[in-house]
PDB file of C-alpha atoms in Angstrom:
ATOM      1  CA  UNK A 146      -0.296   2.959  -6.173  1.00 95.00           C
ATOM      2  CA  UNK A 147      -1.155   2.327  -3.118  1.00 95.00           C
ATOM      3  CA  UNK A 148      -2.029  -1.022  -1.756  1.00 93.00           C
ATOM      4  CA  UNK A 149      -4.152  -1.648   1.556  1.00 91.00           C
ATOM      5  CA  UNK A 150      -5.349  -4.983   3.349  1.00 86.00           C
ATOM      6  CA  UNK A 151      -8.790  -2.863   3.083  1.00 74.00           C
ATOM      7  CA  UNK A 152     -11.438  -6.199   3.765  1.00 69.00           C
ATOM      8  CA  UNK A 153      -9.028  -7.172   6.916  1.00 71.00           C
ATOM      9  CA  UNK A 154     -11.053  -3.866   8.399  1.00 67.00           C
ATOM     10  CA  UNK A 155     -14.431  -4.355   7.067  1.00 70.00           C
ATOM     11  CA  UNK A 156     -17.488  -5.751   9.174  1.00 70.00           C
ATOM     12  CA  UNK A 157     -20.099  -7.930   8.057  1.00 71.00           C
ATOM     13  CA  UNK A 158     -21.888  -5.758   6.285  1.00 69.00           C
ATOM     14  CA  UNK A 159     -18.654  -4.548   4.532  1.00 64.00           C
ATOM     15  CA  UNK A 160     -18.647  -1.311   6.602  1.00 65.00           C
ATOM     16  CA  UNK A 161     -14.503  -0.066   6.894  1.00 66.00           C
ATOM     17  CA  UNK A 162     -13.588   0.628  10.568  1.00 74.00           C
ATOM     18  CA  UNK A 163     -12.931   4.728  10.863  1.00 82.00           C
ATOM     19  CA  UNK A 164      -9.747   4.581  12.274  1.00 84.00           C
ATOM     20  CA  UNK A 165      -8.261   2.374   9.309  1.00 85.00           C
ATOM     21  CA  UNK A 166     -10.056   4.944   6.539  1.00 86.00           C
ATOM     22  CA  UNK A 167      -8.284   7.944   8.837  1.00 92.00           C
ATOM     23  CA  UNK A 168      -5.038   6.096   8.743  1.00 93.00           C
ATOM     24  CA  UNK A 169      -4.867   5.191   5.153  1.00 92.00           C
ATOM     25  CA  UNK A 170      -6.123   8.967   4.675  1.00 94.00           C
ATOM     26  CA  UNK A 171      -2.957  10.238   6.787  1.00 96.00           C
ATOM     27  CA  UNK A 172      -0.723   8.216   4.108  1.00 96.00           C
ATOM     28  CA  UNK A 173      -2.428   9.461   1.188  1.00 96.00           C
ATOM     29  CA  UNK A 174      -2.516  12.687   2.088  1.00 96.00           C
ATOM     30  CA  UNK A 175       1.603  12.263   3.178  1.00 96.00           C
ATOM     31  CA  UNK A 176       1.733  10.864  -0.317  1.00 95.00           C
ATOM     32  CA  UNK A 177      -0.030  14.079  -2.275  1.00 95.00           C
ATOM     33  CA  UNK A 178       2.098  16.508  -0.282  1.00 93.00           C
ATOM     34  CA  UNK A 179       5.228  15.114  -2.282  1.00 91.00           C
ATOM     35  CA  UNK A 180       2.879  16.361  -5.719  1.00 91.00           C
ATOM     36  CA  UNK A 181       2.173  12.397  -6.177  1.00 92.00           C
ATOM     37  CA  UNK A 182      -1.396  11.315  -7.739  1.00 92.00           C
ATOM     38  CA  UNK A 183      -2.179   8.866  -5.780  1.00 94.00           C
ATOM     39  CA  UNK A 184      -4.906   5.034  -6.608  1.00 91.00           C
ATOM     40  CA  UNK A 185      -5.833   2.902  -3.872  1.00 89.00           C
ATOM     41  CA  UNK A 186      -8.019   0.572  -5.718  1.00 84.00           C
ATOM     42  CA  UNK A 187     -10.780  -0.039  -2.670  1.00 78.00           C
ATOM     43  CA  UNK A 188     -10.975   3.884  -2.738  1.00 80.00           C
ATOM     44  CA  UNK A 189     -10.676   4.328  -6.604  1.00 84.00           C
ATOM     45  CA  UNK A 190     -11.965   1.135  -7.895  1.00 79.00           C
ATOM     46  CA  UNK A 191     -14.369  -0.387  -5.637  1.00 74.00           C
ATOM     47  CA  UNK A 192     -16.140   3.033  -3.860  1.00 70.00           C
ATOM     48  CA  UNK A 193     -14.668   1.589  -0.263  1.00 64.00           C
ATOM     49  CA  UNK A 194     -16.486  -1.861  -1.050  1.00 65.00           C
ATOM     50  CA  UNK A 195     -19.657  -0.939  -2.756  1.00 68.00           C
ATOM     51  CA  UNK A 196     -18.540  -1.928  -6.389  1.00 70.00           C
ATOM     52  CA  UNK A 197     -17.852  -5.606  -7.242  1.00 73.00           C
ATOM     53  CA  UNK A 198     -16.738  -6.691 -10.710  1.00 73.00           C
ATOM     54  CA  UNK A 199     -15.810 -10.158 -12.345  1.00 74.00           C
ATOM     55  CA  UNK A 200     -12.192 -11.257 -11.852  1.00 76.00           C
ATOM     56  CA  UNK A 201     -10.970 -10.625 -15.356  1.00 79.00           C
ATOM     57  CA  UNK A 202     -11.738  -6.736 -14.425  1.00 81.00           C
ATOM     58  CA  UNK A 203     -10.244  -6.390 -11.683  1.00 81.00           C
ATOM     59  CA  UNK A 204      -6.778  -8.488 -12.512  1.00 82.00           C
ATOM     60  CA  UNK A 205      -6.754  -5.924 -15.793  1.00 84.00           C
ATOM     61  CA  UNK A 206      -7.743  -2.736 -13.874  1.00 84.00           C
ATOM     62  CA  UNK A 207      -4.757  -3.352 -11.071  1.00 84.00           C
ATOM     63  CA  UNK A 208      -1.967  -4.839 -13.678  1.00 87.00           C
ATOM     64  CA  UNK A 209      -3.161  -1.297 -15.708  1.00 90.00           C
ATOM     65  CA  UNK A 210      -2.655   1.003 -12.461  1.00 91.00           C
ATOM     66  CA  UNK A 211       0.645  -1.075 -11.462  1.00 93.00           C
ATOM     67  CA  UNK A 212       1.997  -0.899 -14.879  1.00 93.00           C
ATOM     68  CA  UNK A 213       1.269   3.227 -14.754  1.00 93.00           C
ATOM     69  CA  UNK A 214       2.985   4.006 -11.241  1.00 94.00           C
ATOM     70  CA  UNK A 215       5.945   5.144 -10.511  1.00 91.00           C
ATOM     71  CA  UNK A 216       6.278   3.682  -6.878  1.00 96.00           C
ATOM     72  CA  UNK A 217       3.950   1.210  -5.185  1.00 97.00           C
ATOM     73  CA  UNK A 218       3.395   1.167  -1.568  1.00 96.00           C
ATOM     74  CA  UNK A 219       2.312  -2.031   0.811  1.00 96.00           C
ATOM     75  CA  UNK A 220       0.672  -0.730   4.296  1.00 95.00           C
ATOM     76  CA  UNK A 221       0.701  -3.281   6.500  1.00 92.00           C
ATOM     77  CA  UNK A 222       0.491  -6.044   3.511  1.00 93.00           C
ATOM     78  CA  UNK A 223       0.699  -8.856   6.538  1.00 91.00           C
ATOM     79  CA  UNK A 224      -2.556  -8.147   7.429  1.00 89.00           C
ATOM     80  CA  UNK A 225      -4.087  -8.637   4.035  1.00 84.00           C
ATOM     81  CA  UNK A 226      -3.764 -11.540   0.797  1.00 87.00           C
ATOM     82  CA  UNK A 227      -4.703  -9.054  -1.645  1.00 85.00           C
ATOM     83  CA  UNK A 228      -2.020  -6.546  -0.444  1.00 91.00           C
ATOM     84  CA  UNK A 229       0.766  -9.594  -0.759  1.00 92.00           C
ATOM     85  CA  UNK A 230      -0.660 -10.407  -4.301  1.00 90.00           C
ATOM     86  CA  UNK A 231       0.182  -6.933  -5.283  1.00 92.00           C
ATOM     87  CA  UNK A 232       3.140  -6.818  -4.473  1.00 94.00           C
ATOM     88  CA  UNK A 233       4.117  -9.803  -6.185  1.00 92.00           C
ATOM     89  CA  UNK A 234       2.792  -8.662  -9.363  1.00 92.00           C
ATOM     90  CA  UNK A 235       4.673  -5.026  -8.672  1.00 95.00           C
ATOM     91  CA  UNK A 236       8.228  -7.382  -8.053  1.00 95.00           C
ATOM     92  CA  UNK A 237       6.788  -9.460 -11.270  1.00 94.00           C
ATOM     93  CA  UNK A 238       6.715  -5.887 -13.238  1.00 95.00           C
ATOM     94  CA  UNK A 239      10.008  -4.460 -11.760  1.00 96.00           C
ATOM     95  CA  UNK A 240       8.192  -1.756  -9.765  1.00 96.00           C
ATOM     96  CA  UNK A 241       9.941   0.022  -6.924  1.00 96.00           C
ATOM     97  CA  UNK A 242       8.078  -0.752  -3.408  1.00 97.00           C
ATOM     98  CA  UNK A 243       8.082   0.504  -0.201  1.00 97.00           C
ATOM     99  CA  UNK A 244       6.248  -1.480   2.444  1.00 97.00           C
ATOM    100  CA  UNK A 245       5.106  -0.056   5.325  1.00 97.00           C
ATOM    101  CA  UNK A 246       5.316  -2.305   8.841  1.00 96.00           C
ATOM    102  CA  UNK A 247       4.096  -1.411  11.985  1.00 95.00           C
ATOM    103  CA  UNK A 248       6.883  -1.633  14.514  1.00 95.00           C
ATOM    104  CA  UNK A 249       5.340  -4.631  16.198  1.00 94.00           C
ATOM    105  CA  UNK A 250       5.919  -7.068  12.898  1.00 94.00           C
ATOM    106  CA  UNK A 251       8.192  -9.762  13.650  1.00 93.00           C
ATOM    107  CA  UNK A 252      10.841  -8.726  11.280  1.00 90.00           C
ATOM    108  CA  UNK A 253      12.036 -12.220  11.246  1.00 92.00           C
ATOM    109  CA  UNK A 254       9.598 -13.977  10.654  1.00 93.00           C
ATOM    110  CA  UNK A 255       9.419 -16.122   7.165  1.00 92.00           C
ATOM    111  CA  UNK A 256       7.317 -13.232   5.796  1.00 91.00           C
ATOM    112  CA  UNK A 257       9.057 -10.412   7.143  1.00 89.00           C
ATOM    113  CA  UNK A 258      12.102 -11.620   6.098  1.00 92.00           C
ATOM    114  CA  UNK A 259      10.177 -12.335   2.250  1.00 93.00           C
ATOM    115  CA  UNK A 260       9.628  -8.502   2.064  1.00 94.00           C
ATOM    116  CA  UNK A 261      13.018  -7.898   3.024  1.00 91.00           C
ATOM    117  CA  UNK A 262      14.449 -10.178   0.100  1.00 92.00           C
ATOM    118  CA  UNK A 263      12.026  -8.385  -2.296  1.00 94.00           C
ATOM    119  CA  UNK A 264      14.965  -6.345  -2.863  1.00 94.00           C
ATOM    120  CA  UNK A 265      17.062  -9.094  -4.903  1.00 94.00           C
ATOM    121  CA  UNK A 266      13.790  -8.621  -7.805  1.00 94.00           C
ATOM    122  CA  UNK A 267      13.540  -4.941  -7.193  1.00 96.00           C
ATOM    123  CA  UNK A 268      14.375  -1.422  -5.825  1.00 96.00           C
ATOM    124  CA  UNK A 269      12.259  -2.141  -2.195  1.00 96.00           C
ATOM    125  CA  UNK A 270      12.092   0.084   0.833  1.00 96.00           C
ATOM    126  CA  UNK A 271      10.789  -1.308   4.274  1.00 96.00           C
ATOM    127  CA  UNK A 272       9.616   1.205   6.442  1.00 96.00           C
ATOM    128  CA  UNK A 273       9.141   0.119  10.146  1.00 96.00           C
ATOM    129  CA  UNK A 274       6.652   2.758  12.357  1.00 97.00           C
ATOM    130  CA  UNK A 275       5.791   3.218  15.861  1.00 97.00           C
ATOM    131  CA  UNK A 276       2.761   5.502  14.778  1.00 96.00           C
ATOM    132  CA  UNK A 277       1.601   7.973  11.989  1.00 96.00           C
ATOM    133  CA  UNK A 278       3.759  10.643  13.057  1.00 97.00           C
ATOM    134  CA  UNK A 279       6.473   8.261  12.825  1.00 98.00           C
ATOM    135  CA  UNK A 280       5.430   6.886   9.550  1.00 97.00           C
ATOM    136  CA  UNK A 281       4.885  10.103   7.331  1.00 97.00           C
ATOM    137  CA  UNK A 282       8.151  11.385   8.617  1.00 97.00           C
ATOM    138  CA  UNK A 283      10.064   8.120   7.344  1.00 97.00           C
ATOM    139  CA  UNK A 284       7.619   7.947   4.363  1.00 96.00           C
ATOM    140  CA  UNK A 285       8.306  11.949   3.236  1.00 96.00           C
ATOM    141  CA  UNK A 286      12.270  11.077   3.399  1.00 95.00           C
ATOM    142  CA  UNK A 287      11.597   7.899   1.183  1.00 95.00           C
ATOM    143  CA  UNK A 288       9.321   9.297  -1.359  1.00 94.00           C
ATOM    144  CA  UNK A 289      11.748  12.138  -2.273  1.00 92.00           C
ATOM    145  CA  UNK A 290      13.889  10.792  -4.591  1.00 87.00           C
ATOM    146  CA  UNK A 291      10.702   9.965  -6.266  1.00 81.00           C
ATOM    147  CA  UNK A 292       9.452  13.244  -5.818  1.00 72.00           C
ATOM    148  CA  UNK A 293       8.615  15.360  -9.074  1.00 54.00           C
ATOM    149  CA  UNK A 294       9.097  18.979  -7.235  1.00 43.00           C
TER     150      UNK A 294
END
């Protein structure tokens, strides 16, 4: 599972911004080389935001996809409230987590220093990057002892 702050790079008319559908591509992509299946609900669930459905759906639909994977990952969850709700319900259900930072986050901060504590509810990972390179080389050496080859 993959979790994205997907409508903090929409526009008005709910088109995503290119570089933030590349970048999230890069880490799925990362994510499929390790033989992972990958969800990112605004991809899988919502068509990149033309699909709406009524809250009851879409709290069932993600609980269902979080209670399947094996590892969820955060990119950049600061940046979205969705992204932070999933990752309480994925502490809430035990789930390992890795959260991916940008190197820029003030890792202090009362909410950097939140995902750093998820680790007292569950097996959690944070990654800090400088850039994608950077990121899918610290991601690949995370995501192996998940790996299933």
């Amino acid at each position: 599972y993959i979790a994205v702050p997907f409508t903090s790079h929409v526009d008005k008319e709910g088109v995503a911004e290119e570089s933030f559908v590349e970048f999230i591509n890069e880490i799925d992509s990362t994510v499929k080389e390790l033989k992972f299946s990958t969800y990112i609900a605004y991809r899988d669930f919502f068509k990149w935001g033309k699909i709406t459905f009524n809250p009851d759906t879409v709290f069932e639909k993600f609980k269902l996809e979080l209670e399947s994977a094996k590892v969820v990952l955060a990119v950049n969850p600061n940046e979205g409230t969705s992204t932070n709700l999933i990752l309480g319900i994925s502490a809430a259900l035990k789930k390992d987590i890795v959260i991916l930072l940008n190197h820029q986050f003030e890792k202090e901060s009362l909410v950097g220093l939140m995902y750093q504590g998820l680790k007292n509810m569950t097996n959690t990972t944070v990654i800090f990057y400088t850039d994608i390179n950077d990121l899918k080389i610290k991601l690949r050496r995370t995501l192996k002892k998940y790996s299933r080859s």
